[in-house]
């Protein structure tokens, strides 16, 4: 059974940094692309960033480009999101999500999701 | 950036009736289109990928169609557990990556 467990969320002041982690199990982690998707309170889903199986391809939403950095450690079956210069509008539940493919050419559908970690940016 | 537009924002349907949800892409995404269901307090669940292929364990009452820029999710006979928010999502080559639509809430009429 695929399990994705996010951690690292919390309350942070605007302009500060936070690092999210996602521990993956139940599948061969380095066979699949991975993503971070967020959902602001009462709002829809917003893709944040994705990384191919070997980190050869990385992409970001325009809203976070230059501030967020995605990374993965295949030896530790872990996905990360370093979030710098946080803004009020970054407040959201952040989901770790598994792609159904390796991301060699591009991402595909997301077939598994974690339960999310809440990030609140407020002074 | 590819923009995904879903309509209607809210759909009121009686149990047992058919529901038809629409999704439009700002440019062609071929058949690289997925549909997700999200219930309150839960993570999304993959329903359809490749525009028309049901994901594992998804009941046959869910069907997807379309290609290019126009897509449809049909729920043939709504069950109580189907009342939820539905999102479409395009997937593309890097770095275009993923884009979600704004969602359609299916509520009980």
XYZ file of C-alpha atoms in Angstrom:
232
model
C 0.000 0.000 0.000
C 1.319 3.406 -0.993
C 1.886 5.713 1.964
C 2.925 9.348 1.780
C 3.431 11.138 5.090
C 4.094 14.872 5.091
C 5.696 16.806 7.923
C 7.234 20.179 8.621
C 4.214 22.445 8.416
C 3.378 25.071 10.994
C 2.915 28.757 11.714
C 5.567 31.013 10.231
C 5.934 34.770 9.811
C 5.943 36.385 6.365
C 9.402 36.456 4.839
C 10.629 33.449 6.800
C 11.435 29.934 5.591
C 10.067 26.446 6.133
C 11.055 23.006 4.873
C 8.468 20.334 4.196
C 9.292 16.640 4.053
C 7.425 13.657 2.670
C 8.270 10.089 3.669
C 7.217 7.557 1.047
C 6.666 3.824 1.414
C 4.853 0.942 -0.226
C 6.280 1.481 -3.708
C 9.623 1.806 -5.487
C 10.190 5.503 -4.851
C 12.886 6.068 -7.457
C 10.639 4.751 -10.245
C 8.218 7.673 -10.036
C 8.000 11.422 -10.427
C 6.701 13.283 -7.385
C 4.827 16.534 -6.791
C 3.759 19.050 -4.212
C 0.175 20.284 -4.559
C -1.409 22.816 -2.222
C -4.904 23.850 -1.262
C -5.657 27.138 0.445
C -8.498 27.034 2.991
C -11.810 26.665 1.163
C -10.133 26.878 -2.250
C -9.192 24.542 -5.083
C -6.082 22.534 -5.825
C -2.931 24.278 -7.025
C 0.073 22.378 -8.344
C 3.238 23.802 -6.765
C 6.190 21.819 -8.061
C 7.218 18.490 -9.535
C 10.375 16.445 -9.979
C 11.131 13.498 -12.253
C 12.379 10.172 -10.892
C 16.062 11.110 -11.076
C 15.680 14.875 -10.516
C 16.576 15.414 -14.172
C 13.455 17.488 -14.677
C 12.092 19.966 -12.156
C 9.289 22.474 -12.618
C 7.508 25.103 -10.545
C 4.299 27.056 -10.674
C 4.878 30.712 -11.519
C 3.515 31.663 -8.088
C 6.446 30.018 -6.289
C 9.239 30.150 -8.855
C 12.416 31.589 -7.363
C 11.190 31.106 -3.773
C 10.554 27.357 -3.463
C 12.930 24.487 -4.193
C 11.869 20.882 -4.624
C 14.291 18.029 -4.056
C 14.270 14.312 -3.477
C 16.552 11.768 -1.849
C 15.907 8.397 -3.448
C 18.155 6.636 -0.920
C 15.871 7.875 1.858
C 12.572 7.543 -0.059
C 11.913 11.182 0.700
C 10.647 14.299 -1.042
C 11.281 17.829 0.179
C 10.069 21.360 -0.411
C 12.215 24.258 0.774
C 10.027 27.331 1.012
C 11.718 30.728 1.337
C 10.362 34.284 1.449
C 6.956 33.001 2.500
C 3.901 35.159 1.870
C 0.418 35.263 3.338
C -0.907 33.715 0.116
C 1.259 30.622 0.650
C -1.028 29.610 3.513
C -2.418 26.211 2.532
C -2.523 22.498 3.123
C 0.453 21.055 1.244
C 0.028 17.585 -0.238
C 2.822 15.266 -1.277
C 1.651 13.422 -4.384
C 2.941 10.479 -6.405
C 2.894 10.571 -10.178
C 1.756 7.460 -12.022
C 4.880 7.606 -14.216
C 8.588 8.310 -13.989
C 8.395 11.777 -15.508
C 10.996 11.012 -18.171
C 9.201 13.252 -20.674
C 6.654 14.901 -18.441
C 4.331 14.266 -15.532
C 1.169 12.230 -15.808
C -1.799 11.745 -13.510
C -1.302 11.773 -9.752
C -2.395 8.416 -8.396
C -1.618 8.737 -4.691
C -1.780 11.559 -2.184
C -0.694 12.119 1.384
C -2.993 13.671 3.954
C -1.208 17.004 3.827
C 0.665 19.304 6.177
C -0.718 22.728 6.999
C 1.401 25.816 6.456
C 0.122 29.071 7.924
C 1.928 32.292 7.079
C 0.933 35.079 9.401
C 2.465 37.768 11.562
C 0.858 28.346 -18.965
C -2.155 26.196 -19.822
C -5.353 27.373 -18.120
C -8.077 24.858 -17.259
C -11.650 26.134 -16.904
C -14.383 24.000 -15.340
C -18.115 24.529 -15.587
C -20.446 24.842 -13.894
C -18.952 25.877 -10.570
C -21.818 24.134 -8.770
C -24.113 21.421 -10.065
C -27.274 20.483 -8.182
C -28.402 16.946 -8.966
C -30.860 14.490 -7.441
C -29.645 11.015 -6.454
C -30.035 8.614 -9.373
C -29.769 11.356 -11.981
C -26.954 11.897 -14.466
C -24.322 14.567 -13.886
C -22.259 16.090 -16.674
C -19.190 18.164 -15.797
C -17.150 20.141 -18.319
C -13.505 21.100 -18.509
C -11.886 23.302 -21.145
C -8.175 23.813 -21.803
C -6.745 27.092 -23.122
C -4.740 25.094 -25.664
C -4.741 21.515 -26.824
C -3.610 18.957 -24.248
C -4.398 15.989 -26.510
C -5.692 13.284 -24.152
C -3.446 14.247 -21.234
C -6.345 14.934 -18.914
C -7.240 13.518 -15.508
C -10.245 13.871 -13.215
C -10.178 13.783 -9.413
C -12.828 13.594 -6.719
C -12.378 15.309 -3.380
C -14.647 14.962 -0.365
C -14.512 17.318 2.642
C -11.505 16.670 4.859
C -10.019 14.145 2.461
C -7.222 14.117 -0.080
C -8.234 13.986 -3.746
C -8.763 10.620 -5.440
C -7.872 9.850 -9.045
C -10.926 8.870 -11.098
C -9.931 9.130 -14.755
C -6.651 9.494 -16.655
C -5.866 9.706 -20.329
C -9.197 11.543 -20.654
C -11.244 8.322 -20.611
C -9.502 5.509 -18.681
C -10.916 4.738 -15.259
C -8.371 4.390 -12.466
C -8.191 1.204 -10.425
C -11.318 0.552 -8.393
C -13.393 3.357 -9.892
C -17.018 2.334 -10.586
C -18.255 2.125 -14.160
C -20.798 4.904 -13.566
C -17.886 7.338 -13.938
C -16.833 7.992 -17.518
C -14.640 10.534 -19.223
C -14.563 11.747 -22.785
C -13.013 14.389 -25.002
C -9.671 15.369 -26.444
C -7.836 18.511 -27.434
C -9.460 21.321 -25.484
C -12.912 20.018 -24.503
C -13.496 17.310 -21.926
C -16.439 15.844 -20.038
C -16.848 13.781 -16.897
C -20.165 11.964 -16.694
C -21.579 10.267 -13.625
C -24.371 8.132 -15.009
C -26.482 7.668 -11.866
C -25.430 9.695 -8.855
C -25.014 7.818 -5.602
C -24.949 9.500 -2.193
C -21.185 9.006 -1.973
C -20.630 10.891 -5.240
C -21.537 14.297 -3.855
C -18.147 15.994 -3.763
C -15.908 18.434 -5.608
C -14.435 17.312 -8.925
C -11.256 18.681 -10.491
C -9.830 18.256 -13.945
C -6.085 18.429 -14.462
C -3.920 18.564 -17.552
C -0.471 17.060 -17.657
C 2.185 17.980 -20.156
C 5.882 17.921 -20.851
C 8.262 19.675 -18.481
C 8.214 22.467 -17.551
C 4.542 22.994 -18.394
C 3.853 20.150 -15.985
C 0.431 20.174 -14.317
C -2.533 22.527 -14.087
C -5.780 22.004 -12.215
C -9.165 23.435 -13.048
C -11.048 25.431 -10.450
C -13.376 22.564 -9.576
C -17.075 21.710 -9.833
C -19.039 21.043 -6.678
C -21.731 18.415 -7.141
C -24.392 18.941 -4.504
C -27.671 17.297 -3.620
C -30.701 18.910 -5.227
